Tab-separated table of C-alpha atoms and ligand atoms in Angstrom:
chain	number	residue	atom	x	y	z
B	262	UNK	CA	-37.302	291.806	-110.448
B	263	UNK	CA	-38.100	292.041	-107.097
B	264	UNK	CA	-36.930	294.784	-104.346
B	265	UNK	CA	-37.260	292.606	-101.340
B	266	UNK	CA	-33.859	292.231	-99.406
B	267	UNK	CA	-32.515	288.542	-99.680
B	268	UNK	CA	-32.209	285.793	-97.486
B	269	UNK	CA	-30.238	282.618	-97.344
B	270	UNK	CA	-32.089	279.910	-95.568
B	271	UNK	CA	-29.565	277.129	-94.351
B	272	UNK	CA	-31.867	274.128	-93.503
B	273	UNK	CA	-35.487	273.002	-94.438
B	274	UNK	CA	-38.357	275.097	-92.119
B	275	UNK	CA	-42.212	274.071	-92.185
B	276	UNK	CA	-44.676	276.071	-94.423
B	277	UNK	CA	-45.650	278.582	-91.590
B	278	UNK	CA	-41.846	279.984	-91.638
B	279	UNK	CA	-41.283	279.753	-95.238
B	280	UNK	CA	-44.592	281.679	-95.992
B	281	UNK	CA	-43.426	284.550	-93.446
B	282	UNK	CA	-39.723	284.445	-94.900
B	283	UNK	CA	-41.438	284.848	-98.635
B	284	UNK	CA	-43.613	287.941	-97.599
B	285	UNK	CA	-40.228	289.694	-96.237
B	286	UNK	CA	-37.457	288.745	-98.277
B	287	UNK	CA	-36.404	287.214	-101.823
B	288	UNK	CA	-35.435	283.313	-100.482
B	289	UNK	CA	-32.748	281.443	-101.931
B	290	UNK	CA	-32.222	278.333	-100.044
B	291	UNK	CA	-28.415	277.080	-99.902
B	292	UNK	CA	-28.958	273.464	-99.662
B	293	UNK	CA	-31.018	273.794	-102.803
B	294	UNK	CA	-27.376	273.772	-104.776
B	295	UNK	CA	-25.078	271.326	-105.398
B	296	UNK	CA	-22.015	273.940	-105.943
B	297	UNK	CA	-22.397	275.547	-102.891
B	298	UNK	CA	-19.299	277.650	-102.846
B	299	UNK	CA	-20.225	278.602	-106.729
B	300	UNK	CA	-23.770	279.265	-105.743
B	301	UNK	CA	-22.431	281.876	-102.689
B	302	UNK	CA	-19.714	282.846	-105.060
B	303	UNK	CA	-22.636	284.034	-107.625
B	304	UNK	CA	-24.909	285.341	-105.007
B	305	UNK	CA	-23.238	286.029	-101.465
B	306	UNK	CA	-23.264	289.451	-101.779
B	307	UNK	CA	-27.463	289.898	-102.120
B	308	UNK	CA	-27.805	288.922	-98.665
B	309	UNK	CA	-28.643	290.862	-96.019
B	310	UNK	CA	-30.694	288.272	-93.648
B	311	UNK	CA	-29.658	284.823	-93.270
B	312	UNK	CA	-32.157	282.252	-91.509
B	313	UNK	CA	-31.167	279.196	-90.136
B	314	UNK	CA	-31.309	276.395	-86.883
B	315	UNK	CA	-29.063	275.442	-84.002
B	316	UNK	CA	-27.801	272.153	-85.720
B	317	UNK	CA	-26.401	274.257	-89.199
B	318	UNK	CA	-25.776	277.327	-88.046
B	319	UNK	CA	-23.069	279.552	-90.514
B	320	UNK	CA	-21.362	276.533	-91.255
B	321	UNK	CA	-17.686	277.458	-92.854
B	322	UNK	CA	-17.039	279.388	-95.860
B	323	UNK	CA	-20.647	280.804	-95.640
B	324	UNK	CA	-20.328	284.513	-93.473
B	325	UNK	CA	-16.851	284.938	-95.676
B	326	UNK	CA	-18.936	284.938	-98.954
B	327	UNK	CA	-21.797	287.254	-97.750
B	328	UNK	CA	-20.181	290.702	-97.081
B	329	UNK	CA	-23.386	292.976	-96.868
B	330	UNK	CA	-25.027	290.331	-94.193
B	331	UNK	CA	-26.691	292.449	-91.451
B	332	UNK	CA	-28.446	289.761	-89.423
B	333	UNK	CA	-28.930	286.047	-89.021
B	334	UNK	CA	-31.558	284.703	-87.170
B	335	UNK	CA	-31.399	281.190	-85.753
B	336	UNK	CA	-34.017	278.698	-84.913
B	337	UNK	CA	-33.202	277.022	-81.556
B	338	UNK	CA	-31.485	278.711	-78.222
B	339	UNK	CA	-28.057	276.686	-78.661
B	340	UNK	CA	-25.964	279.040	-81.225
B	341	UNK	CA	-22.619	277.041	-80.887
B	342	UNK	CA	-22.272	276.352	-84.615
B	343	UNK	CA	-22.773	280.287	-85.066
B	344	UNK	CA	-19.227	282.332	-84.692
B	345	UNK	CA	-21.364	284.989	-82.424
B	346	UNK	CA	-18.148	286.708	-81.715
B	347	UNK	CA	-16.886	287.176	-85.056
B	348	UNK	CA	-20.157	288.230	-85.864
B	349	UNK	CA	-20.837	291.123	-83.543
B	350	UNK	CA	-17.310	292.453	-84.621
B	351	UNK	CA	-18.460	292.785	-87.986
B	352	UNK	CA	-21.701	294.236	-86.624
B	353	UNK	CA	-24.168	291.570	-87.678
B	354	UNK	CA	-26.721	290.875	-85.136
B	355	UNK	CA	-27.270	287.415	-84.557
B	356	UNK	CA	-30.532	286.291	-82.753
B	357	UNK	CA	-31.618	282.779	-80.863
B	358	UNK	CA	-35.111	281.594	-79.577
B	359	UNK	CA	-34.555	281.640	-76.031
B	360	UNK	CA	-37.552	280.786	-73.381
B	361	UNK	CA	-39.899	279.375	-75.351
B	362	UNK	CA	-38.934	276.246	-74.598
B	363	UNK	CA	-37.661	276.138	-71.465
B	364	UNK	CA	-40.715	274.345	-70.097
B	365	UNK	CA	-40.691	271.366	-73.137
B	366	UNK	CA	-36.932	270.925	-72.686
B	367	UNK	CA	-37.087	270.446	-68.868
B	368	UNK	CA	-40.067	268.502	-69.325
B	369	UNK	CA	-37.556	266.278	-71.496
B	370	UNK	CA	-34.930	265.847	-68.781
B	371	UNK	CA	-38.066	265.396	-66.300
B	372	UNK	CA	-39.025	262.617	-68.702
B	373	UNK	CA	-35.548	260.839	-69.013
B	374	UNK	CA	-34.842	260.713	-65.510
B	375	UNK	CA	-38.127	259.075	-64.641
B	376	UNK	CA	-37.767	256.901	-67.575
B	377	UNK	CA	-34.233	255.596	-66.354
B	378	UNK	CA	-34.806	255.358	-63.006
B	379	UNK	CA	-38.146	253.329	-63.127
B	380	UNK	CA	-37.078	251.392	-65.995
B	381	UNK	CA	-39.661	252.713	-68.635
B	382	UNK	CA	-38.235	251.149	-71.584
B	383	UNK	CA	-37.132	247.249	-69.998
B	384	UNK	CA	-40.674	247.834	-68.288
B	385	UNK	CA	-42.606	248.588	-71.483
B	386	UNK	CA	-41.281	245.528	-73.498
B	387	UNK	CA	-41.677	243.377	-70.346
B	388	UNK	CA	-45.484	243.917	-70.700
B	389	UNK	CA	-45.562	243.905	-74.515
B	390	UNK	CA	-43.679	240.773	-74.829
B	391	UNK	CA	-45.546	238.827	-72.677
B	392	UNK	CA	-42.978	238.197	-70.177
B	393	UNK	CA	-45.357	239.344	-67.063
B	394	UNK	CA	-47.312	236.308	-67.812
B	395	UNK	CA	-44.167	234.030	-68.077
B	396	UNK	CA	-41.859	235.447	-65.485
B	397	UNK	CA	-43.840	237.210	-63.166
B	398	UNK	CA	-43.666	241.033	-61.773
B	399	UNK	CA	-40.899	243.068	-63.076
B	400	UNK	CA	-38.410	243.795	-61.133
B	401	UNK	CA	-38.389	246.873	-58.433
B	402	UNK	CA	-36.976	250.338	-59.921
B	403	UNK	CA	-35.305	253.045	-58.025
B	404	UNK	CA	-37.726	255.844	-56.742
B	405	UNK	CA	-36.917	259.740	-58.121
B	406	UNK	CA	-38.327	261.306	-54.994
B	407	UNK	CA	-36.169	262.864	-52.315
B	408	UNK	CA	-33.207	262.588	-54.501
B	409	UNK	CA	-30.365	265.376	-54.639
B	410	UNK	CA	-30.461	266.833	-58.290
B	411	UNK	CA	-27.147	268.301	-59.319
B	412	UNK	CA	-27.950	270.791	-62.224
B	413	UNK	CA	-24.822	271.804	-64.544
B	414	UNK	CA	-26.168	275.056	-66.461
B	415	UNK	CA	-28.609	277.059	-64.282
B	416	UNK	CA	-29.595	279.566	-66.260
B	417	UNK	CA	-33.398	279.864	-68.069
B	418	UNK	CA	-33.842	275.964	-68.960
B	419	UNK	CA	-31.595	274.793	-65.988
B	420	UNK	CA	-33.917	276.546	-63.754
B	421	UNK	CA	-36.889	275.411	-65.129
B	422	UNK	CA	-35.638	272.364	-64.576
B	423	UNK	CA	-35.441	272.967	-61.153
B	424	UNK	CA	-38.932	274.153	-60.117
B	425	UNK	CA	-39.942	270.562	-61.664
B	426	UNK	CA	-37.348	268.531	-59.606
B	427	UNK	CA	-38.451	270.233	-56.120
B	428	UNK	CA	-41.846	269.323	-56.746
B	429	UNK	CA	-40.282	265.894	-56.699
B	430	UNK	CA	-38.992	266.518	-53.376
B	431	UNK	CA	-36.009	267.037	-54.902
B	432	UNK	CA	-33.086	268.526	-52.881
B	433	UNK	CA	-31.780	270.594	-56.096
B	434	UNK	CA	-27.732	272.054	-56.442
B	435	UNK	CA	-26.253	273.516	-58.978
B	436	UNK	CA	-22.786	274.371	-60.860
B	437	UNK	CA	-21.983	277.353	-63.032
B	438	UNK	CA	-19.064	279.554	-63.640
B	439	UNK	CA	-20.675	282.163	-61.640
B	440	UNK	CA	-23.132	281.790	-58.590
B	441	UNK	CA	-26.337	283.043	-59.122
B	442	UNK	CA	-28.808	285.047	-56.272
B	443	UNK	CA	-30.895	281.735	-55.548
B	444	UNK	CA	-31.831	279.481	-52.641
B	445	UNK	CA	-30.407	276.419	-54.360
B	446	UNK	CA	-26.655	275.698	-52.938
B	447	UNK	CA	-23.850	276.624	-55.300
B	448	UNK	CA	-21.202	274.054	-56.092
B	449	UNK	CA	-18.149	275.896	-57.413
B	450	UNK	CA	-16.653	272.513	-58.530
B	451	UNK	CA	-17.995	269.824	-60.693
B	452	UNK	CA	-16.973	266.803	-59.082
B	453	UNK	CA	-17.671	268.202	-55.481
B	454	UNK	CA	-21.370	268.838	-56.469
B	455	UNK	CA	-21.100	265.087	-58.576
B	456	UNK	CA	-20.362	263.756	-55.740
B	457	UNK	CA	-22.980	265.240	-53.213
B	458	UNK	CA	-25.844	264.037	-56.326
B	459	UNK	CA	-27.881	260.824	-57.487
B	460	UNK	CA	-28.998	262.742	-60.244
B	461	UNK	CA	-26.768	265.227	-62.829
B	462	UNK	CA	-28.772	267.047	-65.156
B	463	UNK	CA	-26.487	268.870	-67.718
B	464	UNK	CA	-28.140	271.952	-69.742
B	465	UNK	CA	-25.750	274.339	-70.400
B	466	UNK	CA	-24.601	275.522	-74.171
B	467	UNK	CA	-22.752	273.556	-76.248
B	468	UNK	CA	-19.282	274.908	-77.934
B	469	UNK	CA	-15.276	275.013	-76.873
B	470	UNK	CA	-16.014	276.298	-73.071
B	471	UNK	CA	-18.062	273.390	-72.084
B	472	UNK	CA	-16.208	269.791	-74.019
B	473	UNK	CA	-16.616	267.354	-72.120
B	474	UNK	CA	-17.326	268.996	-68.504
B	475	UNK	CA	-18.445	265.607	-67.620
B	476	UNK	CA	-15.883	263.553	-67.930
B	477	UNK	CA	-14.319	260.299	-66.413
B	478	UNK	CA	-13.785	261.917	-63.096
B	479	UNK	CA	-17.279	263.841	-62.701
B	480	UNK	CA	-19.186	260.186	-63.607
B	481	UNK	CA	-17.497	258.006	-61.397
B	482	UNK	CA	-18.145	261.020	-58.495
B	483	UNK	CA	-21.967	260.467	-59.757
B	484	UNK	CA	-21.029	256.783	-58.482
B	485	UNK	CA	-22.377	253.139	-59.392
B	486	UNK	CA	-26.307	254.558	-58.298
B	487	UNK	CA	-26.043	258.047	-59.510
B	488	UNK	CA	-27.988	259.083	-63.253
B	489	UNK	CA	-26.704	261.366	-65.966
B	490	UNK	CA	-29.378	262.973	-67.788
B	491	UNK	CA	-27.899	265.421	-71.121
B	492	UNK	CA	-29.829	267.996	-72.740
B	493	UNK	CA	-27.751	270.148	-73.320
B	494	UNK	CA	-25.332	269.270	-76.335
B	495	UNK	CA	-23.171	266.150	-76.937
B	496	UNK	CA	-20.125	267.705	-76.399
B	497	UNK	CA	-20.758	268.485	-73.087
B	498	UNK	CA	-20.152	265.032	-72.260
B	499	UNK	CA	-17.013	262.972	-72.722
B	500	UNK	CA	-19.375	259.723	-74.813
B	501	UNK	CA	-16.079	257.327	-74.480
B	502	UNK	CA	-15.912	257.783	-70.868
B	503	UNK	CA	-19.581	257.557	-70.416
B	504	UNK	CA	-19.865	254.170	-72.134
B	505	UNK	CA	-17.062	253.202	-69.810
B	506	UNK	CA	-18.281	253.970	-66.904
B	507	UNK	CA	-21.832	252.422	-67.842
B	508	UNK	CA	-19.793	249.222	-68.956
B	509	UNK	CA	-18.221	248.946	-66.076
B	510	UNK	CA	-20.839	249.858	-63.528
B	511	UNK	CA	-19.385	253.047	-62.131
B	512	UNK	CA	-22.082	254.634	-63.345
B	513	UNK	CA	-25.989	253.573	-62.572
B	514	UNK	CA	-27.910	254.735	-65.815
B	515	UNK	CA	-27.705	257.666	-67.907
B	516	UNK	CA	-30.440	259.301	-69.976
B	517	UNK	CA	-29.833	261.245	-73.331
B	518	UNK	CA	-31.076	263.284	-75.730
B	519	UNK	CA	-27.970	264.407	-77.442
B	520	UNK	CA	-24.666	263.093	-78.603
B	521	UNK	CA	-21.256	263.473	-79.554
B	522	UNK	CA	-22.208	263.053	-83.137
B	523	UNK	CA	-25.459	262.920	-84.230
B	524	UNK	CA	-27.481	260.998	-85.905
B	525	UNK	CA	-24.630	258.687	-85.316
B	526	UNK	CA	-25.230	256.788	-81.843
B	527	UNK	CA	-22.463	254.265	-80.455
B	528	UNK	CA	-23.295	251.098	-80.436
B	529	UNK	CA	-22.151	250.206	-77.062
B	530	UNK	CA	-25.617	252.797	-76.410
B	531	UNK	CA	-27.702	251.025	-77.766
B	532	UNK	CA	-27.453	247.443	-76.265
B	533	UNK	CA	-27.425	248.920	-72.517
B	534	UNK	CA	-30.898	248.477	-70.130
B	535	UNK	CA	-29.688	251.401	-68.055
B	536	UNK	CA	-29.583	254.041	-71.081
B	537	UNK	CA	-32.777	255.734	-72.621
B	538	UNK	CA	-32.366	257.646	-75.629
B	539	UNK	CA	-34.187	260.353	-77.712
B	540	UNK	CA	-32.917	261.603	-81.170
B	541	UNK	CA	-32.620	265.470	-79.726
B	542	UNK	CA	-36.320	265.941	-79.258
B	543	UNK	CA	-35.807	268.404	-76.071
B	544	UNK	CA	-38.058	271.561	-77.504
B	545	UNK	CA	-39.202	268.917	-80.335
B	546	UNK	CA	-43.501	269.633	-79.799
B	547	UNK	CA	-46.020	270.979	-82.541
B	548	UNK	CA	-46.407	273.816	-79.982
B	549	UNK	CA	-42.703	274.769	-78.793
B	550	UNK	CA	-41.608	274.422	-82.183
B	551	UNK	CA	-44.254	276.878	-83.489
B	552	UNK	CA	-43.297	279.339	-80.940
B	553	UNK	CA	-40.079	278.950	-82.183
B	554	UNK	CA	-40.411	278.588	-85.406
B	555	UNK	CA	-42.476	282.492	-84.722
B	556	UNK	CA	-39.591	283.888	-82.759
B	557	UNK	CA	-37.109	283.054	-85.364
B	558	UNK	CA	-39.806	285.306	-88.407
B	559	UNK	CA	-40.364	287.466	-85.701
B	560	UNK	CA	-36.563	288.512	-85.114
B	561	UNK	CA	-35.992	288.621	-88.897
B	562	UNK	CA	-39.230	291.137	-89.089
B	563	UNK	CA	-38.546	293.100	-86.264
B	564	UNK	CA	-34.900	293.448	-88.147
B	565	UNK	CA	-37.070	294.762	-90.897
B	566	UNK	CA	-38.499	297.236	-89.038
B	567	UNK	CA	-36.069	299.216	-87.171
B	568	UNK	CA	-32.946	297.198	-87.306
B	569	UNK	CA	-33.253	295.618	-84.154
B	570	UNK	CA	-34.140	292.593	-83.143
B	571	UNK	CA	-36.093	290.692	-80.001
B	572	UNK	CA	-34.013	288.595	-78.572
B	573	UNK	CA	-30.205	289.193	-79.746
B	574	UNK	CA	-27.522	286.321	-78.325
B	575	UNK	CA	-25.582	288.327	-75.660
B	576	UNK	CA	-22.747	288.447	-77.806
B	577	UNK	CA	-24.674	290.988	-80.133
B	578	UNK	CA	-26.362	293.116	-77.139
B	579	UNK	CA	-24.292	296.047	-78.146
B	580	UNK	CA	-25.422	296.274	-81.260
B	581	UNK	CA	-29.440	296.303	-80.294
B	582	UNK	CA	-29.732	299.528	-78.929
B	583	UNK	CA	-31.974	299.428	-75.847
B	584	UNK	CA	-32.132	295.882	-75.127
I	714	LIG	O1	-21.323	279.760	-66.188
I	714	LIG	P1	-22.367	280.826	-66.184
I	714	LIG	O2	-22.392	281.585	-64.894
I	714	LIG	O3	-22.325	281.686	-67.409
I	714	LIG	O4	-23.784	280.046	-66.219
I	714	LIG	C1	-24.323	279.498	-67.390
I	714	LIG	C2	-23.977	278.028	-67.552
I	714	LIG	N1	-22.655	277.812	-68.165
I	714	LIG	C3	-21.667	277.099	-67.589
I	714	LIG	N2	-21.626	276.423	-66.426
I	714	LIG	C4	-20.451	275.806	-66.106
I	714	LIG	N3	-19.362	275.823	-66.898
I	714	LIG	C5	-19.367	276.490	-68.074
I	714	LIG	N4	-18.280	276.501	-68.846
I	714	LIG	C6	-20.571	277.163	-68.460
I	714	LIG	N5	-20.934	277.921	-69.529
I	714	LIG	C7	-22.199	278.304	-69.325
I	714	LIG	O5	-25.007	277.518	-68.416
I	714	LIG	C8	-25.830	279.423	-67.293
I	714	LIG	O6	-26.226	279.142	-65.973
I	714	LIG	C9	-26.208	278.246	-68.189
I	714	LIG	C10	-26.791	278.676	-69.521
I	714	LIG	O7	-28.004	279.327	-69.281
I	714	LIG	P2	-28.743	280.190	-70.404
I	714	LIG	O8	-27.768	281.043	-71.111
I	714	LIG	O9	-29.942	280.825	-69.765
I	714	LIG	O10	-29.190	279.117	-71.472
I	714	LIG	P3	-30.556	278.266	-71.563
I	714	LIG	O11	-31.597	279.048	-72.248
I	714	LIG	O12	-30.866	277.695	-70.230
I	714	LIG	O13	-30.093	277.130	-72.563
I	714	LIG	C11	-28.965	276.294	-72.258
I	714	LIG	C12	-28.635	275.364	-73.404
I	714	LIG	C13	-28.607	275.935	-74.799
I	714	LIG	O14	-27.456	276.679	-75.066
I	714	LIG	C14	-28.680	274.693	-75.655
I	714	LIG	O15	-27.400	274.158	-75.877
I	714	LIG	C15	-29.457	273.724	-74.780
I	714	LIG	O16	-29.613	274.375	-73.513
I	714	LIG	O17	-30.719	273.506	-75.345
């Protein structure tokens, strides 16, 4: 017998996590069962604590079956597959990993856009394959300095992203639902600030309130030159439309590191010269991921402790006295 409260981890963790999870809490790991609704019929209500990641979150059925849960602490800033609101009204705390990787994730749109726009990837098998040799220099790329950067999402990561695009002599705008107290201009509507930029960078959250901002209208604003860079969430993005508008040229290039449905990439993706792709490897370092992986232990122990936690999603504020 043990008097440790429980936990329910959704999703695998390295052994750093699990080792801090084991010193706190009794672990019982969902995805270890088969019968998942008989193993949270049988144990749901031992849990105080669940940990889990932005891509599982408290997928359905689980918060029903776990009426004493107090606080669920989620690897990753992007909580979209969490129900924060329903949460909070049942006064369970739910906290995220925000900041810690702002810097890799902007570093990942940094690296996208530069990979697009000088042709990294037609460039790289050009000097593998031997093709310098047989057909010469390859062909001029597009330059990313001096370029207007329209940012959608300007809030921790967006701005980061920011501070890296001026130091590309980047004239840098940006669109959010409410305009913020900075020197970059403020585009109250999508396509208007599509339309002024060669470059869209798209990091806000993921969920109902942002499906496919960028649609068929916002790309073909971007125009025939512009570059669509995602790192924000799939959804975000209208994929059909995009693969249109690459397909037909009313769109120059776009560079992603998430989709509509992942692992599953289109097709149509895959065969273009003008698309880069990552498999959702924004915060995806040995470093950021430790820092995350720390925040995430460091929420659950801080729970522990005094019932709080450090960094609560804003939909839980109220119920983190003092934060
Ligand atoms: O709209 P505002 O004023 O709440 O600004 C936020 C913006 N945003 C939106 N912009 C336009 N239309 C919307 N429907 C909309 N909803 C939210 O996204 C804010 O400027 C930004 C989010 O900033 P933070 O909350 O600081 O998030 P952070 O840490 O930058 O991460 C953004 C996302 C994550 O949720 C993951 O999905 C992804 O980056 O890794």
């Amino acid at each position: 017998m043990t008097d440790k409260p429980y936990l329910l981890q959704i999703g695998e963790v390295n052994d750093r996590m699990r080792q801090r999870y084991e010193a706190e809490f009794t672990v019982l790991r969902l995805f270890d069962h088969e019968d998942r609704a008989g193993f949270l019929a049988e144990h749901g209500a031992k849990f105080v604590a669940v940990a889990t990641d932005g891509h599982w979150g408290l997928p359905a059925g689980v918060p029903e079956a776990l009426p004493n849960l107090k606080v669920v602490s989620s690897y990753g800033v992007g909580y979209d597959a969490i129900d924060a609101d329903s949460a909070a009204a049942r006064g369970i705390i739910v906290a995220h990993t925000p900041d810690v990787l702002n810097d890799e994730v902007a570093d990942t749109a940094m690296m996208l856009w530069l990979a697009v726009s000088r042709g990294l990837i037609p460039s790289d098998a050009w000097a593998r394959s031997g093709q310098w040799r047989r057909d010469g220099a390859f062909p001029l790329t597009r330059s990313v300095q001096n370029r207007t950067v329209g940012i959608l999402g300007f809030g921790r990561i967006g701005q980061t992203i920011a501070a890296r695009a001026e130091a590309f002599g980047a004239k840098v705008i940006y669109h959010t639902r409410t305009r913020r107290d900075v020197p970059q201009v403020y585009y109250g509507d999508l396509v208007d600030m599509a339309t002024a930029s060669d470059v869209l960078i798209c990091i806000t959250p993921g969920g109902a309130a942002t499906r496919h901002l960028v649609n068929a209208q916002v790309l073909a604003a971007l125009g025939p030159e512009g570059i669509l860079i995602n790192v924000a969430r799939g959804s975000v993005v209208d994929e059909p439309a995009l693969i249109a508008a690459l397909q037909s040229g009313a769109l120059g290039g776009a560079g992603l590191d998430v989709f509509e449905v992942e692992p599953a990439i289109p097709e149509a993706l895959k065969s273009m010269e003008n698309v880069v792709m990552t498999p959702h490897v924004g915060s995806a370092t040995v470093e950021t991921r430790q820092a995350m992986g720390d925040l995430t232990c460091d929420n659950l122990s801080r729970f522990l402790k005094d019932g709080t936690v450090l960094t609560p999603v804003p939909e839980c504020r109220d119920l983190v006295p003092g934060d």
